[in-house]
Coordinates of C-alpha atoms in Angstrom, one line a residue:
Chain C
X257 CA 0.0 0.0 -0.1
X258 CA 3.0 2.3 0.5
X259 CA 3.7 2.6 -3.0
X260 CA 0.2 3.5 -3.6
X261 CA 0.3 6.6 -1.0
X262 CA 3.5 7.7 -2.2
X263 CA 2.7 7.6 -5.9
X264 CA -0.8 9.1 -5.3
X265 CA -0.1 12.6 -6.3
X266 CA 2.2 11.8 -9.2
X267 CA 0.8 9.0 -10.8
X268 CA -2.6 8.8 -9.9
X269 CA -4.2 7.8 -13.3
X270 CA -1.9 4.8 -13.2
X271 CA -3.1 3.4 -10.0
X272 CA -5.5 1.1 -11.8
X273 CA -3.2 -0.5 -14.1
X274 CA -0.1 -1.1 -11.8
X275 CA -0.7 -3.9 -9.3
X276 CA 0.2 -3.2 -5.6
X277 CA 3.4 -4.9 -4.3
X278 CA 1.1 -7.1 -2.0
X279 CA -1.0 -8.1 -5.1
X280 CA 2.0 -8.6 -7.2
X281 CA 3.5 -11.0 -4.4
X282 CA 0.5 -12.9 -4.3
X283 CA 0.4 -13.3 -7.9
X284 CA 4.1 -14.4 -7.9
X285 CA 3.4 -17.0 -5.3
X286 CA 0.5 -18.5 -7.1
X287 CA 2.5 -18.7 -10.5
X288 CA 5.4 -20.2 -8.5
X289 CA 3.3 -22.9 -7.0
X290 CA 1.9 -23.8 -10.5
X291 CA 5.3 -23.9 -12.1
X292 CA 6.6 -26.0 -9.2
X293 CA 3.8 -28.4 -9.4
X294 CA 4.5 -28.8 -13.3
X295 CA 8.0 -29.5 -12.9
X296 CA 7.4 -31.8 -9.9
X297 CA 5.1 -34.0 -11.9
X298 CA 7.7 -34.1 -14.7
X299 CA 10.6 -34.9 -12.4
X300 CA 8.5 -37.6 -10.7
X301 CA 7.5 -39.4 -13.9
X302 CA 10.4 -41.8 -14.2
X303 CA 10.4 -42.8 -10.6
X304 CA 6.8 -43.2 -10.6
X305 CA 7.0 -45.4 -13.7
X306 CA 9.6 -47.6 -12.2
X307 CA 7.4 -48.0 -9.1
X308 CA 4.4 -48.9 -11.2
X309 CA 6.2 -51.3 -13.2
X310 CA 7.8 -53.2 -10.2
X311 CA 4.2 -53.7 -8.8
X312 CA 3.0 -55.6 -11.7
X313 CA 3.1 -59.4 -12.5
X314 CA 5.0 -60.3 -15.8
X315 CA 1.7 -61.2 -17.5
X316 CA 0.5 -57.9 -16.9
X317 CA 3.5 -56.2 -18.3
X318 CA 3.5 -58.5 -21.5
X319 CA -0.2 -58.0 -22.0
X320 CA 0.3 -54.5 -23.3
X321 CA -2.3 -52.9 -21.1
X322 CA -2.0 -49.5 -19.7
X323 CA 1.8 -49.3 -18.6
X324 CA 1.0 -46.2 -16.3
X325 CA -1.4 -47.9 -13.9
X326 CA -1.8 -51.4 -12.5
X327 CA -5.1 -53.0 -11.7
X328 CA -3.9 -54.7 -8.4
X329 CA -0.7 -54.3 -6.5
X330 CA 1.5 -57.2 -6.7
X331 CA 4.5 -57.4 -4.3
X332 CA 5.9 -60.7 -5.7
X333 CA 8.7 -59.2 -7.6
X334 CA 10.2 -57.7 -4.3
X335 CA 10.0 -60.9 -2.4
X336 CA 11.5 -62.8 -5.4
X337 CA 14.3 -60.2 -5.8
X338 CA 15.2 -60.3 -2.2
X339 CA 15.7 -64.0 -2.3
X340 CA 17.5 -64.0 -5.6
X341 CA 21.1 -65.0 -4.7
X342 CA 22.6 -62.8 -7.3
X343 CA 20.9 -59.8 -6.0
X344 CA 21.9 -60.5 -2.5
X345 CA 25.6 -60.8 -3.5
X346 CA 25.3 -57.5 -5.2
X347 CA 23.9 -55.8 -2.3
X348 CA 26.3 -57.2 0.1
X349 CA 29.3 -56.4 -2.2
X350 CA 27.8 -52.8 -2.6
X351 CA 27.2 -52.4 1.2
X352 CA 30.7 -53.9 2.1
X353 CA 32.6 -51.7 -0.3
X354 CA 30.8 -48.5 0.4
X355 CA 31.3 -49.0 4.2
X356 CA 35.0 -49.4 3.8
X357 CA 35.5 -46.6 1.3
X358 CA 33.6 -44.2 3.3
X359 CA 35.5 -44.9 6.3
X360 CA 38.8 -44.7 4.4
X361 CA 37.8 -41.4 2.7
X362 CA 36.9 -39.9 5.9
X363 CA 40.2 -40.8 7.7
X364 CA 42.3 -39.6 4.7
X365 CA 40.4 -36.3 4.1
X366 CA 39.9 -35.4 7.9
X367 CA 43.8 -35.8 8.3
X368 CA 44.7 -34.0 5.3
X369 CA 42.1 -31.3 5.6
X370 CA 43.2 -30.5 9.2
X371 CA 46.9 -30.3 8.1
X372 CA 46.0 -28.1 5.0
X373 CA 43.7 -25.8 7.0
X374 CA 45.7 -25.3 10.1
X375 CA 49.3 -26.2 9.9
X376 CA 50.6 -24.5 6.9
X377 CA 53.9 -25.9 5.5
X378 CA 55.8 -25.5 2.5
X379 CA 53.6 -26.0 -0.6
X380 CA 50.5 -26.5 1.3
X381 CA 48.6 -23.9 -0.6
X382 CA 49.5 -25.5 -3.9
X383 CA 48.6 -28.9 -2.4
X384 CA 45.1 -27.8 -1.5
X385 CA 44.8 -26.4 -4.9
X386 CA 45.9 -29.7 -6.4
X387 CA 43.3 -31.4 -4.3
X388 CA 40.6 -29.2 -5.7
X389 CA 41.9 -29.9 -9.3
X390 CA 41.8 -33.7 -8.9
X391 CA 38.2 -33.4 -8.0
X392 CA 37.6 -31.9 -11.4
X393 CA 39.2 -35.2 -12.8
X394 CA 36.4 -37.4 -14.3
X395 CA 36.4 -40.9 -13.9
X396 CA 36.1 -41.5 -17.6
X397 CA 39.4 -39.9 -18.3
X398 CA 41.4 -42.4 -16.4
X399 CA 39.4 -45.7 -16.4
X400 CA 41.5 -47.2 -19.1
X401 CA 44.9 -46.6 -17.5
X402 CA 43.4 -47.7 -14.4
X403 CA 42.3 -51.1 -16.0
X404 CA 45.8 -51.8 -17.0
X405 CA 47.4 -50.6 -13.7
X406 CA 44.9 -53.0 -11.6
X407 CA 45.7 -55.7 -14.1
X408 CA 49.3 -55.3 -13.3
X409 CA 48.3 -55.5 -9.7
X410 CA 46.2 -58.6 -10.2
X411 CA 43.0 -56.8 -9.0
X412 CA 40.9 -57.3 -12.2
X413 CA 37.6 -58.7 -11.5
X414 CA 38.1 -58.2 -7.6
X415 CA 35.5 -56.5 -5.7
X416 CA 38.3 -54.9 -3.6
X417 CA 39.8 -53.0 -6.5
X418 CA 37.1 -50.7 -5.9
X419 CA 38.5 -50.0 -2.4
X420 CA 41.5 -48.4 -4.1
X421 CA 39.9 -46.6 -7.1
X422 CA 36.6 -45.2 -5.5
X423 CA 38.4 -43.0 -2.8
X424 CA 39.9 -41.1 -5.6
X425 CA 36.3 -39.9 -6.6
X426 CA 35.3 -39.1 -3.1
X427 CA 38.6 -37.9 -1.3
X428 CA 39.2 -34.8 -3.3
X429 CA 35.9 -33.2 -2.6
X430 CA 35.5 -34.3 0.9
X431 CA 39.1 -32.8 1.7
X432 CA 38.1 -29.7 0.0
X433 CA 34.8 -29.1 1.9
X434 CA 36.6 -30.0 5.1
X435 CA 39.5 -27.4 4.6
X436 CA 36.6 -24.9 4.3
X437 CA 34.8 -26.2 7.5
X438 CA 37.9 -26.5 9.6
X439 CA 39.2 -23.1 8.2
X440 CA 36.1 -21.4 9.5
X441 CA 36.7 -22.6 13.1
X442 CA 38.1 -19.7 15.1
X443 CA 41.7 -19.9 16.0
X444 CA 41.2 -18.9 19.6
X445 CA 39.8 -22.6 20.0
X446 CA 43.0 -24.3 19.0
X447 CA 45.0 -21.7 20.9
X448 CA 43.3 -22.5 24.1
X449 CA 43.7 -26.2 23.7
X450 CA 47.4 -25.7 22.8
X451 CA 48.1 -23.7 26.0
X452 CA 46.4 -26.6 27.9
X453 CA 48.9 -28.8 26.2
X454 CA 46.8 -30.6 23.7
X455 CA 48.6 -32.6 20.9
X456 CA 47.5 -32.1 17.4
X457 CA 45.7 -35.3 17.2
X458 CA 43.8 -34.4 20.4
X459 CA 43.0 -31.1 19.1
X460 CA 41.7 -32.7 15.9
X461 CA 39.6 -35.4 17.9
X462 CA 38.2 -33.1 20.6
X463 CA 37.8 -29.9 18.9
X464 CA 37.7 -30.0 15.2
X465 CA 35.8 -33.0 14.6
X466 CA 32.9 -32.2 16.9
X467 CA 32.7 -28.5 15.8
X468 CA 32.9 -29.3 12.2
X469 CA 30.3 -32.2 12.6
X470 CA 27.9 -30.7 9.8
X471 CA 30.9 -30.7 7.2
X472 CA 31.8 -34.2 8.3
X473 CA 28.2 -35.4 7.9
X474 CA 28.1 -33.6 4.5
X475 CA 31.3 -35.2 3.4
X476 CA 30.3 -38.7 4.5
X477 CA 27.1 -38.4 2.5
X478 CA 29.0 -37.2 -0.6
X479 CA 31.4 -40.2 -0.3
X480 CA 28.4 -42.5 0.1
X481 CA 26.6 -41.3 -2.7
X482 CA 29.6 -41.2 -4.9
X483 CA 30.6 -44.9 -4.3
X484 CA 27.0 -46.3 -4.1
X485 CA 26.0 -44.8 -7.4
X486 CA 29.2 -45.4 -9.4
X487 CA 28.8 -47.4 -12.6
X488 CA 31.7 -47.0 -14.7
X489 CA 34.4 -48.3 -12.6
X490 CA 32.6 -51.6 -11.7
X491 CA 31.3 -52.0 -15.0
X492 CA 35.0 -51.9 -16.3
X493 CA 37.0 -53.7 -13.8
X494 CA 34.5 -56.4 -12.7
X495 CA 33.1 -59.2 -14.9
X496 CA 31.6 -62.2 -12.9
X497 CA 28.6 -61.7 -10.8
X498 CA 30.3 -62.9 -7.7
X499 CA 32.5 -59.7 -7.6
X500 CA 29.7 -57.2 -9.0
X501 CA 28.2 -54.3 -7.1
X502 CA 24.6 -53.3 -7.5
X503 CA 24.6 -50.5 -10.1
X504 CA 26.7 -52.5 -12.9
X505 CA 25.2 -55.9 -11.5
X506 CA 21.5 -54.9 -12.2
X507 CA 22.4 -53.2 -15.6
X508 CA 24.6 -55.9 -17.0
X509 CA 23.6 -59.2 -15.3
X510 CA 19.9 -59.0 -14.8
X511 CA 19.4 -57.6 -18.2
X512 CA 21.4 -60.0 -20.1
X513 CA 19.5 -63.1 -18.2
X514 CA 17.7 -65.2 -20.5
X515 CA 14.2 -63.8 -19.6
X516 CA 13.8 -60.0 -19.3
X517 CA 11.6 -59.8 -16.3
X518 CA 11.1 -55.9 -16.3
X519 CA 8.8 -56.2 -13.0
X520 CA 12.1 -57.9 -11.3
X521 CA 14.5 -55.4 -12.7
X522 CA 12.5 -52.3 -11.6
X523 CA 11.9 -53.7 -8.0
X524 CA 15.8 -54.5 -7.8
X525 CA 16.4 -50.9 -9.3
X526 CA 14.1 -49.4 -6.5
X527 CA 15.6 -51.4 -3.7
X528 CA 19.1 -50.2 -4.9
X529 CA 17.9 -46.7 -5.0
X530 CA 16.3 -46.8 -1.6
X531 CA 19.5 -46.3 0.7
X532 CA 20.4 -43.0 -0.7
X533 CA 17.1 -41.8 -1.0
X534 CA 16.5 -42.5 2.8
X535 CA 19.7 -40.8 3.7
X536 CA 18.7 -37.7 1.7
X537 CA 15.2 -37.7 3.1
X538 CA 16.7 -37.3 6.7
X539 CA 20.0 -35.5 6.2
X540 CA 19.2 -33.3 3.1
X541 CA 20.1 -30.0 5.0
X542 CA 23.5 -31.2 5.6
X543 CA 23.9 -32.5 2.3
X544 CA 22.8 -29.1 0.5
X545 CA 25.1 -27.3 2.9
X546 CA 28.1 -29.3 2.0
X547 CA 27.3 -29.1 -1.9
X548 CA 27.1 -25.4 -2.0
X549 CA 30.2 -25.0 0.5
X550 CA 32.3 -26.9 -2.2
X551 CA 31.9 -23.8 -4.5
X552 CA 32.0 -21.3 -2.1
X553 CA 34.4 -22.0 0.7
X554 CA 37.9 -23.4 0.9
Chain K
X8 CA 49.0 -16.9 9.4
X9 CA 48.1 -19.9 11.6
X10 CA 51.6 -20.1 13.1
X11 CA 51.9 -16.4 13.7
X12 CA 48.5 -16.2 15.9
X13 CA 49.2 -19.6 17.6
X14 CA 52.7 -19.5 18.3
X15 CA 53.1 -16.2 20.0
X16 CA 51.4 -16.9 23.2
X17 CA 53.4 -20.1 23.8
X18 CA 56.7 -18.3 22.5
X19 CA 56.0 -15.7 25.3
X20 CA 56.7 -17.8 28.2
X21 CA 60.4 -18.5 27.0
X22 CA 60.8 -14.7 26.4
X23 CA 63.5 -14.1 29.1
X24 CA 65.8 -16.6 27.3
X25 CA 66.1 -15.1 23.9
X26 CA 68.5 -17.8 22.4
X27 CA 66.6 -20.8 23.5
X28 CA 63.4 -19.1 22.3
X29 CA 64.7 -18.8 18.9
X30 CA 65.9 -22.5 18.5
X31 CA 62.6 -23.8 20.4
X32 CA 60.5 -21.9 18.0
X33 CA 62.5 -23.3 15.1
X34 CA 62.2 -26.8 16.5
X35 CA 58.5 -26.5 17.1
X36 CA 57.9 -25.2 13.6
X37 CA 59.8 -28.0 12.1
X38 CA 57.9 -30.5 14.2
X39 CA 54.7 -29.0 13.2
X40 CA 55.3 -29.2 9.5
X41 CA 56.6 -32.8 9.8
X42 CA 53.3 -33.8 11.5
X43 CA 51.4 -31.9 8.9
X44 CA 53.1 -33.7 6.0
X45 CA 52.7 -37.1 7.8
X46 CA 49.0 -36.1 8.0
X47 CA 48.9 -35.6 4.2
X48 CA 50.8 -38.7 3.3
X49 CA 47.6 -41.0 2.8
X50 CA 46.0 -38.6 0.6
X51 CA 49.3 -37.8 -1.4
X52 CA 49.8 -41.5 -1.7
X53 CA 46.3 -42.1 -3.0
X54 CA 46.3 -39.1 -5.6
X55 CA 49.7 -40.3 -6.7
X56 CA 48.8 -43.8 -7.1
X57 CA 45.4 -43.7 -8.6
X58 CA 45.2 -40.2 -10.2
X59 CA 48.8 -38.9 -11.2
X60 CA 50.4 -42.1 -12.2
X61 CA 47.3 -43.4 -14.1
X62 CA 47.5 -40.0 -16.1
X63 CA 51.0 -40.2 -17.2
X64 CA 50.6 -44.1 -17.7
X65 CA 47.8 -43.1 -20.2
X66 CA 50.0 -40.9 -22.1
X67 CA 52.4 -43.8 -22.3
X68 CA 49.9 -46.4 -23.3
X69 CA 48.4 -44.2 -26.0
X70 CA 51.8 -44.2 -27.8
X71 CA 51.9 -48.0 -28.0
X72 CA 50.6 -50.2 -30.7
X73 CA 47.6 -52.4 -30.2
X74 CA 49.4 -55.2 -28.5
X75 CA 51.4 -52.9 -26.3
X76 CA 54.6 -54.2 -27.6
X77 CA 55.9 -51.4 -29.8
X78 CA 56.1 -47.6 -29.6
X79 CA 54.5 -46.0 -32.4
X80 CA 54.5 -42.2 -31.4
X81 CA 51.4 -40.4 -32.3
X82 CA 49.8 -42.8 -34.8
X83 CA 46.8 -43.4 -32.6
X84 CA 45.9 -39.8 -32.3
X85 CA 46.5 -39.3 -36.0
X86 CA 44.2 -42.6 -36.7
X87 CA 41.7 -41.1 -34.7
X88 CA 41.6 -37.6 -36.2
X89 CA 41.1 -39.1 -39.6
X90 CA 38.5 -41.3 -38.5
X91 CA 34.9 -40.5 -39.4
X92 CA 33.5 -42.1 -36.3
X93 CA 35.7 -40.1 -34.2
X94 CA 34.5 -36.8 -35.8
X95 CA 30.9 -38.0 -34.9
X96 CA 32.1 -38.7 -31.3
X97 CA 33.6 -35.1 -31.1
X98 CA 30.3 -33.6 -32.6
X99 CA 28.1 -35.4 -30.4
X100 CA 30.1 -34.7 -27.2
X101 CA 30.0 -31.1 -27.8
X102 CA 26.4 -31.0 -28.8
X103 CA 25.3 -33.1 -25.9
X104 CA 27.3 -31.1 -23.5
X105 CA 26.4 -27.5 -24.5
X106 CA 22.8 -28.2 -25.1
X107 CA 22.3 -30.1 -22.0
X108 CA 24.3 -27.8 -19.7
X109 CA 22.4 -24.8 -21.3
X110 CA 18.9 -26.4 -20.5
X111 CA 19.9 -27.6 -17.0
X112 CA 21.3 -23.9 -16.3
X113 CA 18.1 -22.4 -17.7
X114 CA 15.6 -24.6 -16.0
X115 CA 17.6 -24.6 -12.6
X116 CA 17.6 -20.8 -12.7
X117 CA 14.0 -20.6 -13.3
X118 CA 13.2 -23.3 -10.5
X119 CA 15.4 -21.7 -8.1
X120 CA 13.7 -18.2 -8.6
X121 CA 10.3 -19.9 -8.3
X122 CA 11.4 -21.9 -5.3
X123 CA 12.6 -18.7 -3.7
X124 CA 9.2 -17.0 -4.0
X125 CA 8.1 -19.7 -1.4
X126 CA 9.0 -19.6 2.2
X127 CA 9.0 -21.8 5.3
X128 CA 8.5 -25.5 5.4
X129 CA 6.7 -25.5 2.3
X130 CA 10.0 -24.6 0.4
X131 CA 11.8 -27.6 2.2
X132 CA 9.0 -29.9 0.9
X133 CA 9.3 -28.9 -2.7
X134 CA 13.1 -28.8 -2.5
X135 CA 13.1 -32.2 -1.4
X136 CA 10.7 -33.6 -4.1
X137 CA 12.7 -31.6 -6.9
X138 CA 15.8 -33.1 -5.7
X139 CA 14.8 -36.6 -6.2
X140 CA 16.2 -37.1 -9.7
X141 CA 19.7 -36.0 -8.5
X142 CA 19.5 -38.4 -5.6
X143 CA 18.7 -41.6 -7.5
X144 CA 22.0 -43.2 -8.9
X145 CA 21.9 -42.1 -12.6
X146 CA 22.8 -45.6 -13.8
X147 CA 19.7 -46.8 -12.1
X148 CA 17.3 -44.3 -13.1
X149 CA 18.6 -44.3 -16.7
X150 CA 17.6 -47.8 -16.8
X151 CA 14.1 -46.8 -15.8
X152 CA 14.1 -44.3 -18.6
X153 CA 15.3 -46.7 -21.1
X154 CA 12.5 -49.2 -20.3
X155 CA 10.0 -46.3 -20.5
X156 CA 11.0 -45.2 -24.1
X157 CA 12.5 -48.3 -25.7
X158 CA 10.5 -50.2 -28.5
X159 CA 7.3 -49.7 -30.1
X160 CA 5.3 -51.0 -27.1
X161 CA 7.1 -48.7 -24.5
X162 CA 5.1 -46.6 -22.2
X163 CA 5.9 -43.3 -24.0
X164 CA 4.7 -44.7 -27.3
X165 CA 1.6 -46.2 -25.4
X166 CA 0.9 -42.4 -24.6
X167 CA 1.3 -41.5 -28.0
X168 CA -1.0 -44.1 -29.2
X169 CA -3.6 -42.8 -27.1
X170 CA -3.5 -39.5 -28.8
X171 CA -3.3 -41.2 -32.3
X172 CA 0.5 -40.9 -33.1
X173 CA 2.1 -44.1 -34.5
X174 CA 4.9 -45.6 -32.5
X175 CA 8.3 -44.5 -32.8
X176 CA 11.6 -46.4 -32.4
X177 CA 13.1 -43.7 -30.4
X178 CA 16.3 -45.2 -29.7
X179 CA 16.8 -46.4 -33.4
X180 CA 16.8 -43.0 -34.7
X181 CA 19.8 -40.7 -34.3
X182 CA 17.9 -37.5 -33.7
X183 CA 15.5 -39.1 -31.2
X184 CA 18.2 -41.0 -29.5
X185 CA 20.3 -37.8 -29.2
X186 CA 17.2 -36.0 -27.9
X187 CA 16.4 -38.6 -25.1
X188 CA 19.9 -38.6 -23.9
X189 CA 19.9 -34.8 -23.5
X190 CA 16.4 -35.2 -22.0
X191 CA 17.5 -37.8 -19.3
X192 CA 20.7 -35.8 -18.6
X193 CA 18.7 -32.6 -18.0
X194 CA 16.2 -34.5 -16.0
X195 CA 19.0 -35.7 -13.7
X196 CA 21.3 -32.5 -13.5
X197 CA 18.8 -29.7 -13.2
X198 CA 18.3 -30.1 -9.4
X199 CA 22.2 -29.4 -8.9
X200 CA 21.7 -26.1 -10.6
X201 CA 18.6 -25.3 -8.9
X202 CA 20.3 -26.0 -5.4
X203 CA 23.4 -24.0 -6.1
X204 CA 21.3 -20.9 -7.3
X205 CA 18.8 -21.1 -4.6
X206 CA 21.6 -21.0 -2.0
X207 CA 23.1 -17.9 -3.6
X208 CA 19.9 -16.2 -4.0
X209 CA 19.2 -16.6 -0.3
X210 CA 22.3 -14.6 0.4
X211 CA 21.0 -11.8 -1.8
X212 CA 19.7 -9.1 0.4
X213 CA 15.9 -8.7 0.1
X214 CA 16.2 -5.0 0.4
X215 CA 17.6 -5.0 -3.2
X216 CA 14.3 -6.4 -4.6
X217 CA 12.1 -4.3 -2.3
X218 CA 14.0 -1.1 -3.4
X219 CA 13.4 -2.3 -7.1
X220 CA 9.8 -3.1 -6.3
X221 CA 9.0 0.5 -5.1
X222 CA 11.0 1.9 -8.0
X223 CA 8.5 0.0 -10.1
X224 CA 10.8 -2.6 -11.7
X225 CA 9.0 -5.5 -13.5
X226 CA 9.8 -9.2 -12.8
X227 CA 12.2 -9.3 -15.6
X228 CA 14.2 -6.2 -14.7
X229 CA 14.7 -7.6 -11.3
X230 CA 16.0 -10.8 -12.7
X231 CA 18.1 -8.9 -15.1
X232 CA 19.5 -6.1 -12.9
X233 CA 19.6 -7.8 -9.6
X234 CA 19.6 -11.7 -9.6
X235 CA 21.7 -11.9 -12.5
X236 CA 24.6 -9.7 -11.3
X237 CA 24.4 -11.3 -8.0
X238 CA 24.6 -14.9 -9.3
X239 CA 27.2 -14.3 -12.0
X240 CA 30.0 -16.0 -10.4
X241 CA 28.1 -19.0 -9.1
X242 CA 26.4 -19.4 -12.8
X243 CA 29.8 -19.5 -14.2
X244 CA 31.2 -22.0 -11.7
X245 CA 28.2 -24.3 -12.0
X246 CA 28.2 -24.1 -15.7
X247 CA 31.8 -24.9 -16.1
X248 CA 31.7 -27.7 -13.5
X249 CA 28.6 -29.2 -15.2
X250 CA 30.2 -28.8 -18.7
X251 CA 33.1 -31.0 -17.4
X252 CA 30.8 -33.6 -15.7
X253 CA 28.4 -33.6 -18.8
X254 CA 31.3 -33.9 -21.3
X255 CA 32.7 -36.7 -19.6
X256 CA 29.3 -38.3 -19.0
X257 CA 29.2 -42.2 -19.4
X258 CA 26.2 -43.8 -17.6
X259 CA 23.5 -42.3 -19.4
X260 CA 24.7 -42.8 -23.0
X261 CA 26.0 -46.2 -22.2
X262 CA 22.7 -47.4 -20.8
X263 CA 20.4 -45.6 -23.3
X264 CA 22.2 -46.5 -26.6
X265 CA 25.8 -47.5 -26.0
X266 CA 26.5 -45.5 -29.1
X267 CA 23.7 -46.9 -31.4
X268 CA 22.5 -46.3 -34.0
X269 CA 25.7 -46.7 -36.0
X270 CA 27.8 -45.0 -33.5
X271 CA 26.2 -41.7 -34.0
X272 CA 25.5 -41.2 -30.2
X273 CA 28.9 -42.0 -28.9
X274 CA 30.4 -39.6 -26.5
X275 CA 34.1 -39.6 -25.5
X276 CA 33.6 -41.8 -22.4
X277 CA 31.4 -44.4 -24.1
X278 CA 33.6 -44.6 -27.3
X279 CA 36.7 -45.1 -25.1
X280 CA 34.8 -47.8 -23.3
X281 CA 33.9 -49.6 -26.5
X282 CA 37.4 -49.3 -28.0
X283 CA 39.5 -49.9 -24.9
X284 CA 37.6 -52.4 -22.7
X285 CA 35.2 -54.1 -25.2
X286 CA 37.5 -54.5 -28.1
X287 CA 40.5 -54.6 -25.9
X288 CA 42.5 -51.9 -27.8
X289 CA 43.9 -50.2 -24.5
X290 CA 46.3 -47.8 -26.4
X291 CA 43.6 -46.5 -28.7
X292 CA 41.1 -46.1 -25.7
X293 CA 43.7 -44.2 -23.8
X294 CA 44.1 -41.9 -26.8
X295 CA 40.2 -41.4 -26.9
X296 CA 40.2 -40.6 -23.3
X297 CA 43.1 -38.3 -23.4
X298 CA 41.4 -36.2 -26.2
X299 CA 39.0 -34.9 -23.4
X300 CA 42.0 -33.4 -21.5
X301 CA 42.8 -30.1 -23.1
X302 CA 39.0 -29.2 -23.0
X303 CA 38.6 -30.4 -19.5
X304 CA 41.9 -28.5 -18.3
X305 CA 40.8 -25.1 -19.7
X306 CA 37.5 -25.6 -18.0
X307 CA 39.2 -26.5 -14.7
X308 CA 41.4 -23.4 -14.9
X309 CA 38.6 -21.0 -15.2
X310 CA 36.6 -22.9 -12.4
X311 CA 39.5 -22.6 -10.3
X312 CA 39.7 -18.7 -11.1
X313 CA 36.2 -18.4 -10.1
X314 CA 36.4 -20.2 -6.9
X315 CA 39.5 -18.2 -5.8
X316 CA 37.7 -15.0 -6.6
X317 CA 34.7 -16.0 -4.6
X318 CA 36.8 -17.1 -1.6
X319 CA 38.6 -13.8 -1.5
X320 CA 35.3 -12.0 -1.7
X321 CA 34.0 -14.2 1.2
X322 CA 37.1 -13.1 3.1

């Protein structure tokens, strides 16, 4: 209304045409909701379609009826995929490897980030820049020499090969955002601890990790996502289904089976996507903070 | 900086004995940097062993012949540059990366603004819903897309038939296959742009928009003269970053088409995979991958510049 009173004298004839700020805001709000709803529907179509397919019997999928709805919910795909020994191996391998790699990643990045953020030494600045640059190295640039390197180390077609190569995808970014988080901790804290006679490891363990917990959580989520969802490395380095992990396993093994049972595949797909979705549902704020910190802090 | 502020109070205790003070400080600094280096050793070993070494190894491999028995110089590169398939790969990679990144940035920009209009718990809910494509591992969601569009009995074709359009063999036609590859990538990557822009928009002071509104600025003018300049830096960082990731993308193309029809949808990564892993020609595959490097390096330098500038502004 303030604009109306201010402009009353000068622009009286325009009052009818110009909407007030309040009305403009209301209008903006409604168009925003409509636009969001349209995009949300568009974004949700593929996951919805996977879900519907996973709830159909193979007869219904083959019958050529409406692919977007199902007459009755059928949970048989889920029970049979859970009891499928191949799927169990994939899942177990994924869980095993992801846990190991996330732990390794956090140890390496916390140590390095602490040193790079707090204890400047000769070349530390350059080293931090180098860490950031390796974050920009895409996996598709190096998978072929890595294939040869792993073959030389006799690690081809061995799940544990991923424990060596996956950290290269997760560590640079985790170190980078932790440098930012550690760097933002006030120096008075470590001065106080130092006067009390704390060693560096004690300072790291008792001050930096607890204070930078949001950053640690964001980094952990990032490491988890990268490992759980990686497709190229397992596809290139693993061949047999005993060694496979979920992503490459579902795509290469279940598809090339004798019968293409899409209900099964989609059920496997949804079960494999569930862990990241659940983690995001509960820890989204941490993740977003970490993601945006990656480009702004450091 | 860190030394300067942290060492002073401790050094103060030994002030009465200047000579000992100097050597103690010296020893301290030496011990500190030794500890620091030790803490960086795991990181250094990892990056040296599985990033730096493979990179140089890759250059070496690319100069060998197919059986890796003989040095043949730059022949692999020469061969690729004269091959028609590789020309298609370069064209498709650029077309894919530029179109997809442009669309992602544009839709992400719109969505961030739209989202910014909504406040409170509602915003969190919508943000969560729109972030979903980014959360699902791309290999798995692309498999769902494939099943949705592949073949004449696919779900998309079923919809088309309902409105009287004949089924289209989407993934057997070059143009349609390219369209869907870009589409899936945009679907997957837009939430990233949205989140980055939204976070930056939140840091833009509301007073700027209020002042503009009082001055009678239209919505477009607000975007053009406030949002855009304020977001300029983050737009360039995210765009360059996404150009790298999209340019080097593997999952989506591999699962949707694996290069078909007739190698017209190959990007660098999938072509390198076909040549290097599927056909077992490791030197040639290395050469294909390495062709990406100059382009990626240029983008990386610009990103680094943007990030450093941002950090300096933040301080």
